[in-house]
PDB file of C-alpha atoms in Angstrom:
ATOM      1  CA  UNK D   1      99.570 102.993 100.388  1.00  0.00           C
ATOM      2  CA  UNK D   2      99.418 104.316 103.598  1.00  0.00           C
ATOM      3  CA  UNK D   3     100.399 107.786 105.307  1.00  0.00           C
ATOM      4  CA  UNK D   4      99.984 109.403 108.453  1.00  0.00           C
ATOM      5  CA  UNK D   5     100.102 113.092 109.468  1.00  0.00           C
ATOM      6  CA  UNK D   6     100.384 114.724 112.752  1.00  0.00           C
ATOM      7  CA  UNK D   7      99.957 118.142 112.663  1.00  0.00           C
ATOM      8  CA  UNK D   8     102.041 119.336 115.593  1.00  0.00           C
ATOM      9  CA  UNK D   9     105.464 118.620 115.785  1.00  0.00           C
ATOM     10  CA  UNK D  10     105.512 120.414 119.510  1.00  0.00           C
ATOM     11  CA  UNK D  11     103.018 120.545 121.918  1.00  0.00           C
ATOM     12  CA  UNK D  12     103.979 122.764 125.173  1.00  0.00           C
ATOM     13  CA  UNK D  13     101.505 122.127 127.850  1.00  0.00           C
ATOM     14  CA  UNK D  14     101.282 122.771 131.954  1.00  0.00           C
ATOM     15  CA  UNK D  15     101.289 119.937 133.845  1.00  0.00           C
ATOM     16  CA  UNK D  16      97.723 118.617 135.113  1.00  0.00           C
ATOM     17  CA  UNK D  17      96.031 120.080 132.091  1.00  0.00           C
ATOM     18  CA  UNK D  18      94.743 118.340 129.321  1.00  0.00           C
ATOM     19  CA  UNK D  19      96.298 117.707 126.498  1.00  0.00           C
ATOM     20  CA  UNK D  20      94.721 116.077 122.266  1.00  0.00           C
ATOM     21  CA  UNK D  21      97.773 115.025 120.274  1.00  0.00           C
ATOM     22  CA  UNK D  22      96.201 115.219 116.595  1.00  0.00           C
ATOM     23  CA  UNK D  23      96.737 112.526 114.083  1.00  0.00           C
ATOM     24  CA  UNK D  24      94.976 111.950 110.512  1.00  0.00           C
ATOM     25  CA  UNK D  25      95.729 109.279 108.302  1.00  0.00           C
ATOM     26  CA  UNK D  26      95.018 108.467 104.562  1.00  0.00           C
ATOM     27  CA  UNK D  27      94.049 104.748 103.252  1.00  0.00           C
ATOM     28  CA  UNK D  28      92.216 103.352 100.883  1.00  0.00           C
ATOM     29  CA  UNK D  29      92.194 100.304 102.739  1.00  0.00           C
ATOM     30  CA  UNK D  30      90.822  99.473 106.719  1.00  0.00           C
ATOM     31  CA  UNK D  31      93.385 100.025 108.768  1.00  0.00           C
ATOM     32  CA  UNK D  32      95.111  99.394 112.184  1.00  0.00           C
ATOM     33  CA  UNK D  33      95.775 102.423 114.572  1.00  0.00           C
ATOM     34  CA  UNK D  34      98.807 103.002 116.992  1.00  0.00           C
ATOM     35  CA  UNK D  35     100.143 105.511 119.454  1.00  0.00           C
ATOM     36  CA  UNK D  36     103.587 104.528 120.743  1.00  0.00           C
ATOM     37  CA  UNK D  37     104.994 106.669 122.741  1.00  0.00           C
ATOM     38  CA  UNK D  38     109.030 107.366 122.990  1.00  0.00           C
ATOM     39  CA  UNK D  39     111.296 108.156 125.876  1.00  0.00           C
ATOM     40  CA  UNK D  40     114.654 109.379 125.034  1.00  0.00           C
ATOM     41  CA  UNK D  41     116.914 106.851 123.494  1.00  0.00           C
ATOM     42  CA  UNK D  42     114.582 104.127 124.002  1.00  0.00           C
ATOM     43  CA  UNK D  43     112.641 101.766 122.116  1.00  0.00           C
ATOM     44  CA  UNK D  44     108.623 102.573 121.228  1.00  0.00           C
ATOM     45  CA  UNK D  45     106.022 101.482 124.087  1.00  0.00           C
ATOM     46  CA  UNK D  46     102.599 100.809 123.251  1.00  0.00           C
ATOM     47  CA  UNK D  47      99.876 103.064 124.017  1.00  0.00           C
ATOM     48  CA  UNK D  48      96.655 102.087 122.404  1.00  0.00           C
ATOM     49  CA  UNK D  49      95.759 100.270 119.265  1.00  0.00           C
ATOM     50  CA  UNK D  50      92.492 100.771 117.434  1.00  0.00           C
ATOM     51  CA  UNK D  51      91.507  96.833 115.794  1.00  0.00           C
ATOM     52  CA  UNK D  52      87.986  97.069 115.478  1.00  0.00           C
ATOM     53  CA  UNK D  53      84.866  97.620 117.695  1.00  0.00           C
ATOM     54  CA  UNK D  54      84.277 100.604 119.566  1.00  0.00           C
ATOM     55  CA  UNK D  55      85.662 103.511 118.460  1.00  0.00           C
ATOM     56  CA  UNK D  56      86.871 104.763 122.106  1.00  0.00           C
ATOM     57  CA  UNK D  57      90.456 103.176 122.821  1.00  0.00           C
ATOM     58  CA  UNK D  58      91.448 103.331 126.574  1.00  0.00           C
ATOM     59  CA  UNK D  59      95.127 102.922 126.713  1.00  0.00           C
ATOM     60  CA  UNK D  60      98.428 102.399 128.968  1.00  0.00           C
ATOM     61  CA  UNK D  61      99.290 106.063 131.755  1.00  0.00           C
ATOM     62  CA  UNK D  62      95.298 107.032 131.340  1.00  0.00           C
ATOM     63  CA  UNK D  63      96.052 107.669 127.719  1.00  0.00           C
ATOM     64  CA  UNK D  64      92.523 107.495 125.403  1.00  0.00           C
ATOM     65  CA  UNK D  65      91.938 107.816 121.319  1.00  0.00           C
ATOM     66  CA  UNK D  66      89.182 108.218 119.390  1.00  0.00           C
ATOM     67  CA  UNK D  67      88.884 106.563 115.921  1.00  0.00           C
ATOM     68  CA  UNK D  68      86.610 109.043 113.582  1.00  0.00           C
ATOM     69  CA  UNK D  69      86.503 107.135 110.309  1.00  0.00           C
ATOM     70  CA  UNK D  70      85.050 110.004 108.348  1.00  0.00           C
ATOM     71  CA  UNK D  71      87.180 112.341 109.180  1.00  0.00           C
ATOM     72  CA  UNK D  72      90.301 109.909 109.268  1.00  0.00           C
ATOM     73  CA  UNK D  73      91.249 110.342 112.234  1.00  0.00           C
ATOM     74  CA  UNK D  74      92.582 109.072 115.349  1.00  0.00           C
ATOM     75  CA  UNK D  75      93.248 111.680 118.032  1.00  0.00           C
ATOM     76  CA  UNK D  76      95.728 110.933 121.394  1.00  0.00           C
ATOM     77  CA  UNK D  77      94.123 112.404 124.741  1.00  0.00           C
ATOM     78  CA  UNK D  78      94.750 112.656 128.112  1.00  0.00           C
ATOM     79  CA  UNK D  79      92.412 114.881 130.798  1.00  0.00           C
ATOM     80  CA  UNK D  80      95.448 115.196 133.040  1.00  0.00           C
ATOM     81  CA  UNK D  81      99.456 115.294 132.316  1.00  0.00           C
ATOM     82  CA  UNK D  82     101.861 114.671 134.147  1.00  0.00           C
ATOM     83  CA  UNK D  83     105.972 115.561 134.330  1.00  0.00           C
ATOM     84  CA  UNK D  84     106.727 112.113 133.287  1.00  0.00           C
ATOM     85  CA  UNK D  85     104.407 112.565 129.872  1.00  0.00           C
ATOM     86  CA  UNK D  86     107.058 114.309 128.295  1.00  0.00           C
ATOM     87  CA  UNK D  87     108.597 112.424 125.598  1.00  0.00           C
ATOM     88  CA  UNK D  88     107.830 111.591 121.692  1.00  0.00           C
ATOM     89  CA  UNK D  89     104.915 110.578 120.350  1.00  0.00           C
ATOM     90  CA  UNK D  90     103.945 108.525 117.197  1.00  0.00           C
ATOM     91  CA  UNK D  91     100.763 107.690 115.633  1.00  0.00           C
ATOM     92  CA  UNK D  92     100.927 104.588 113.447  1.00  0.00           C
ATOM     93  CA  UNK D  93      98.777 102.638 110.870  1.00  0.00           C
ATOM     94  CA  UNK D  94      98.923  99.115 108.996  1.00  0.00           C
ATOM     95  CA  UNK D  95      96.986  97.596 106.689  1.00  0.00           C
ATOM     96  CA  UNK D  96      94.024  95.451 108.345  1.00  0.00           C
ATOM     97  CA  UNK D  97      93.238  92.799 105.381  1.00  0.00           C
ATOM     98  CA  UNK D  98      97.102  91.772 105.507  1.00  0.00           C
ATOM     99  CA  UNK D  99      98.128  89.487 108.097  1.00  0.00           C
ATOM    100  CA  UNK D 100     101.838  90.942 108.951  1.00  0.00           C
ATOM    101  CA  UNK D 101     101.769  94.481 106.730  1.00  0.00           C
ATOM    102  CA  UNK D 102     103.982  96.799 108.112  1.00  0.00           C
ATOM    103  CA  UNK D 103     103.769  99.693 110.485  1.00  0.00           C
ATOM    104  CA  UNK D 104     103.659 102.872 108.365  1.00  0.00           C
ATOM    105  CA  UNK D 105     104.386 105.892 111.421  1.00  0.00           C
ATOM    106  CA  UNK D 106     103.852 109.786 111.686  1.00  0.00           C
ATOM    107  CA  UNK D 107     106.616 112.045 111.699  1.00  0.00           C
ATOM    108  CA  UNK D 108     105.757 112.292 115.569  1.00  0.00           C
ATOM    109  CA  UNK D 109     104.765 114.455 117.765  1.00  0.00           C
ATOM    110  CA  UNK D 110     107.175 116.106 120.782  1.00  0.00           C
ATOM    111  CA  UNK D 111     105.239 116.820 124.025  1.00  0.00           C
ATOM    112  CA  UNK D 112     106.611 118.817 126.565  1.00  0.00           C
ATOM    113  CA  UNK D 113     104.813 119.084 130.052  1.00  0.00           C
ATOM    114  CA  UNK D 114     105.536 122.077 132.174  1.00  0.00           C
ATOM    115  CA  UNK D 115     105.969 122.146 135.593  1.00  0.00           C
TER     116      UNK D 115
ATOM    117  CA  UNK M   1     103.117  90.438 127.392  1.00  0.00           C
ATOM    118  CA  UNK M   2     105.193  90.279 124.103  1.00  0.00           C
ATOM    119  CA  UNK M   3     108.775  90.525 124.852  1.00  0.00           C
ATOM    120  CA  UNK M   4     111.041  91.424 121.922  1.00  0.00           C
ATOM    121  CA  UNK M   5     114.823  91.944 122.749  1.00  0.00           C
ATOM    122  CA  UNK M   6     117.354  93.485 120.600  1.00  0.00           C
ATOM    123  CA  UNK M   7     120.943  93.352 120.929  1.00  0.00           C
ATOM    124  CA  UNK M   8     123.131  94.784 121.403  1.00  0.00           C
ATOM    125  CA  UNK M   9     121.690  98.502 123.075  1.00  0.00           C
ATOM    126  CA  UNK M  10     124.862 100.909 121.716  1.00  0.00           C
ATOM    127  CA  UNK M  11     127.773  99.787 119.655  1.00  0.00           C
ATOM    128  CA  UNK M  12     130.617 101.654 118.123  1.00  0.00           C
ATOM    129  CA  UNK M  13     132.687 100.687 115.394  1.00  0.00           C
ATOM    130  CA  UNK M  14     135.631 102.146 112.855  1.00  0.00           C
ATOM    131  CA  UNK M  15     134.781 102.786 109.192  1.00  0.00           C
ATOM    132  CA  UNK M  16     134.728  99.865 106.571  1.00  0.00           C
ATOM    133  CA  UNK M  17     133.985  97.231 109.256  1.00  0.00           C
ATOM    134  CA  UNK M  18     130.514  95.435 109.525  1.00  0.00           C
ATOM    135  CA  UNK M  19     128.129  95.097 112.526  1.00  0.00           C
ATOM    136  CA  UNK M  20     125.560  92.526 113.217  1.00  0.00           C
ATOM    137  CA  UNK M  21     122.400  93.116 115.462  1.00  0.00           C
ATOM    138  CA  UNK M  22     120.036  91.008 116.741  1.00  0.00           C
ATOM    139  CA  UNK M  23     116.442  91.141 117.384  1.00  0.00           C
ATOM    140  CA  UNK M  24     114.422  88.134 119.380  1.00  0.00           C
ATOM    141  CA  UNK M  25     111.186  87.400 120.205  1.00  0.00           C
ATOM    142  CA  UNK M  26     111.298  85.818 123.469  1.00  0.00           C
ATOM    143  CA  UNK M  27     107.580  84.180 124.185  1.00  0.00           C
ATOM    144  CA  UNK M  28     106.216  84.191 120.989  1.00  0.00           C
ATOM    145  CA  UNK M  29     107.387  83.126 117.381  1.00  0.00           C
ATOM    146  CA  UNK M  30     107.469  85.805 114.892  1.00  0.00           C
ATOM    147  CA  UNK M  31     107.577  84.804 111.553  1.00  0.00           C
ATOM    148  CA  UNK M  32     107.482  88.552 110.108  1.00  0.00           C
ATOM    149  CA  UNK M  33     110.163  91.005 111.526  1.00  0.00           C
ATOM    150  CA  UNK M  34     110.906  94.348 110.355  1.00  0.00           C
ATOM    151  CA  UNK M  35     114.007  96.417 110.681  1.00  0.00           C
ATOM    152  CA  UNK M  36     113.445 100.763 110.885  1.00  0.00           C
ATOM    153  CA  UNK M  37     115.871 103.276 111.061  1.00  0.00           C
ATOM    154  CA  UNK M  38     115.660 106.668 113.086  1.00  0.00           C
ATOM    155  CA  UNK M  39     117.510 109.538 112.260  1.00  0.00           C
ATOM    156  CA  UNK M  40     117.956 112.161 115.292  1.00  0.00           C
ATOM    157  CA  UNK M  41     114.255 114.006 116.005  1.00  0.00           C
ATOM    158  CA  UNK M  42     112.819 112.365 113.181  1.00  0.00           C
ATOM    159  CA  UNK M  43     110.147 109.398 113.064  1.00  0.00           C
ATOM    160  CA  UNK M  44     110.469 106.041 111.919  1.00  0.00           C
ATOM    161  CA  UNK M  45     111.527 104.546 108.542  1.00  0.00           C
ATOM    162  CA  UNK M  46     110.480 101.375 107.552  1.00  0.00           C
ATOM    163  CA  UNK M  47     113.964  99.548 106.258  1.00  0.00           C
ATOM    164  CA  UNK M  48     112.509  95.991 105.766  1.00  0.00           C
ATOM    165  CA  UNK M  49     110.521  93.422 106.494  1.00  0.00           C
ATOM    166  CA  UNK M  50     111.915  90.094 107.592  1.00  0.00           C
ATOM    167  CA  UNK M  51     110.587  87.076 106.851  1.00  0.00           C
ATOM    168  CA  UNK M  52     111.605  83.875 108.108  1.00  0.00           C
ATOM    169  CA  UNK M  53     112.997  81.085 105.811  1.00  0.00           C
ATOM    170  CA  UNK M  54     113.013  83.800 102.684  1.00  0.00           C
ATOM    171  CA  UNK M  55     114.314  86.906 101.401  1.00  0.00           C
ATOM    172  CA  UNK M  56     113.775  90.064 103.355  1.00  0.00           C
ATOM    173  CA  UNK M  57     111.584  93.016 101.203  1.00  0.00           C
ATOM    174  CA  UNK M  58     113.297  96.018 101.192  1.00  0.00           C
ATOM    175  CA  UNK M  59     111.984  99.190 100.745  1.00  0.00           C
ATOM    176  CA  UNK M  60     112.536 101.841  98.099  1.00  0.00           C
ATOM    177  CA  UNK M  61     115.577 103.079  98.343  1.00  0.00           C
ATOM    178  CA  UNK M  62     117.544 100.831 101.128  1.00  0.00           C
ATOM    179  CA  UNK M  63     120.417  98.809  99.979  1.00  0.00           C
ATOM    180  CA  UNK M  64     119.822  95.261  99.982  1.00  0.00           C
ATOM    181  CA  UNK M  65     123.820  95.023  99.952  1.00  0.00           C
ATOM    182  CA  UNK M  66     124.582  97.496 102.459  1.00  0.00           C
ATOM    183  CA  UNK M  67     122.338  96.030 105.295  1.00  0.00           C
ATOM    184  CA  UNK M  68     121.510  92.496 104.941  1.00  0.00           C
ATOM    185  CA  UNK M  69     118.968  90.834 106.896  1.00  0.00           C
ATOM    186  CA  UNK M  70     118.666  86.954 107.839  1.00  0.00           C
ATOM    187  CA  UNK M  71     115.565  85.696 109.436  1.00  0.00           C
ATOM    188  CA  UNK M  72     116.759  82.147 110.066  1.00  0.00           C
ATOM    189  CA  UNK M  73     114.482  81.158 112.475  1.00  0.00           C
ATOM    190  CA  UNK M  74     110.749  82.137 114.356  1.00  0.00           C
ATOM    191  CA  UNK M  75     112.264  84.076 116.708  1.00  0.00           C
ATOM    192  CA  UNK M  76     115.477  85.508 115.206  1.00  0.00           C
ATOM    193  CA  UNK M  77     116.077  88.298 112.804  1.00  0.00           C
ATOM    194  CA  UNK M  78     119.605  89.978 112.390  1.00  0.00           C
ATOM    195  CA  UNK M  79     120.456  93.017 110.767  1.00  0.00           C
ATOM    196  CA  UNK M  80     123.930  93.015 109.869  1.00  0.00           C
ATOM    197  CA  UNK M  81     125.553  96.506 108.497  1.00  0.00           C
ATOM    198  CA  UNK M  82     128.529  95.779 106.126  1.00  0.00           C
ATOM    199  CA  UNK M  83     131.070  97.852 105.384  1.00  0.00           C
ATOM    200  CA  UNK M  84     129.992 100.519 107.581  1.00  0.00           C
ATOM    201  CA  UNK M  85     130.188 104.221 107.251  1.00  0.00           C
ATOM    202  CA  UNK M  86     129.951 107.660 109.636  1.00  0.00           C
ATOM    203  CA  UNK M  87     126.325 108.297 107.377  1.00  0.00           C
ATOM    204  CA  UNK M  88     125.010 104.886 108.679  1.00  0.00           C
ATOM    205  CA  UNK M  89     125.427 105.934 112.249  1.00  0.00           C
ATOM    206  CA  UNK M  90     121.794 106.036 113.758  1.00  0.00           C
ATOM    207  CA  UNK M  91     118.962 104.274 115.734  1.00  0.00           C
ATOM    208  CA  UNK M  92     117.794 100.947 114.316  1.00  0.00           C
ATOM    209  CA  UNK M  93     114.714  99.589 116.012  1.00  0.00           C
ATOM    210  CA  UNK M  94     113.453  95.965 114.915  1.00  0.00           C
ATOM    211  CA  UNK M  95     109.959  95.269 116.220  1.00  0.00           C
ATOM    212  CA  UNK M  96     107.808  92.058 115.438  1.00  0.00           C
ATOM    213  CA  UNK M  97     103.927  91.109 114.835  1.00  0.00           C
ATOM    214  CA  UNK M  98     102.936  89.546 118.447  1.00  0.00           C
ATOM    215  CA  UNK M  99      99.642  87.278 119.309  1.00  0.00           C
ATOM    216  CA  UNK M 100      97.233  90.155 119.737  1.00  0.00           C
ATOM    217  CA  UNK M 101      97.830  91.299 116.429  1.00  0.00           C
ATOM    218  CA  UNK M 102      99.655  94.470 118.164  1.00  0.00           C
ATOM    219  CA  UNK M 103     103.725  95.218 117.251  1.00  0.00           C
ATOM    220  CA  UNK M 104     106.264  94.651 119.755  1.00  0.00           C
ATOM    221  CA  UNK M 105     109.182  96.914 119.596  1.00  0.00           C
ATOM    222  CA  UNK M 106     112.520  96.088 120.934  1.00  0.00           C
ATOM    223  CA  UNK M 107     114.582  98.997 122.889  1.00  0.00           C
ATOM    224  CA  UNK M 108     116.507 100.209 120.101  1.00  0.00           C
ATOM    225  CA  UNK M 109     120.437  99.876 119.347  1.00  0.00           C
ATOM    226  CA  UNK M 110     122.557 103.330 118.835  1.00  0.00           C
ATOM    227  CA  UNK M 111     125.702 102.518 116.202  1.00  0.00           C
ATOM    228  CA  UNK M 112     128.039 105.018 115.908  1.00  0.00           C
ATOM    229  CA  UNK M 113     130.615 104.454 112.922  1.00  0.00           C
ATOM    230  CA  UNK M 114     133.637 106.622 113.912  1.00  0.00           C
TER     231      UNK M 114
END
């Protein structure tokens, strides 16, 4: 089975600075990786997904990840916020050698960008 | 893109009836679908997984009586809460497998069981 941990349930940060949302996972399988990012009462919107390839993962809003299989894993980054940024965040994993395996998320991740 | 629409977006209803949401893929056929709840500040948790033309899997600890699923065609999963209670109110989010093996969520529906 699959579980994901992200560290930081609030992350406080000044707009136009930089910001790493952390997120480690544990598998004894290869896995998928997710961000989805949440706006209040909405659905989740894609960020980035880690399949396979290069570890690097440019995503949606100038959103990046790296996937560090050794150390398990899969960190959200962005050089520059922005006031819009604010909102939740969820790292996510599923089960690469099954077809249609569920989506197994963080507890999440609640950024807050300062003005 | 992957479009996946859910239906409806908020709905309220008294205690003891049942509700009935739906969750379609719109330009793509989804033959897995899976149903999560969302309590208030908290993530996601995984309900069930729909599958079309069979039984939904439920996880540990969801009632298969309570909230019954029905995934009667490739682009058409229901949840349907019976007998609903103020403890069921939340945030049920359906989402679906799409073509580039990436999960489409649909925008969430808010029941409130007063």
């Amino acid at each position: 089975a699959q579980s994901v941990t992200q560290l930081d349930s609030q992350v406080p940060v000044f707009e136009e600075a930089p910001v790493e949302l952390r997120c480690n996972y544990s598998s004894s399988v290869s896995v998928y990786l997710f961000w989805y990012v949440q706006y209040p009462n909405q659905g989740l919107q894609l960020l980035l997904k880690y399949l396979s390839g290069s570890t690097l993962v440019k995503g949606i809003n100038g959103f990046e990840a790296e996937f560090n299989k050794s150390q398990t894993s899969f960190h959200l980054r962005k050089p520059s916020v922005h006031i819009s940024d604010t909102a939740e965040y969820f790292c996510a994993v599923s089960d690469q050698s099954r077809t249609y395996d569920k989506v197994i998320f963080g507890p999440g991740t609640s950024l807050s960008v300062i003005p | 893109g992957a479009v996946v629409s859910q239906h409806p977006s908020r709905v309220i209803c008294k205690s003891g009836t049942s509700v009935k949401i739906e969750c379609r893929s719109l330009d793509f056929q989804a033959t897995t679908m899976f149903w999560y709840r969302q309590f208030p500040k908290k993530s996601l948790m995984l309900m069930a997984t729909s599958n079309e033309g069979s039984k939904a899997t439920y996880e540990q600890g969801v009632e298969k009586d309570k909230f019954l699923i029905n995934h009667a065609s490739l682009t058409l999963s229901t949840l349907t809460v019976t007998s609903a209670h103020p403890e069921d109110s939340s945030f049920y989010i359906c989402s679906a497998r799409d073509r580039g093996k990436g999960y489409t969520f649909g925008s969430g529906t808010r029941l409130t069981v007063v």
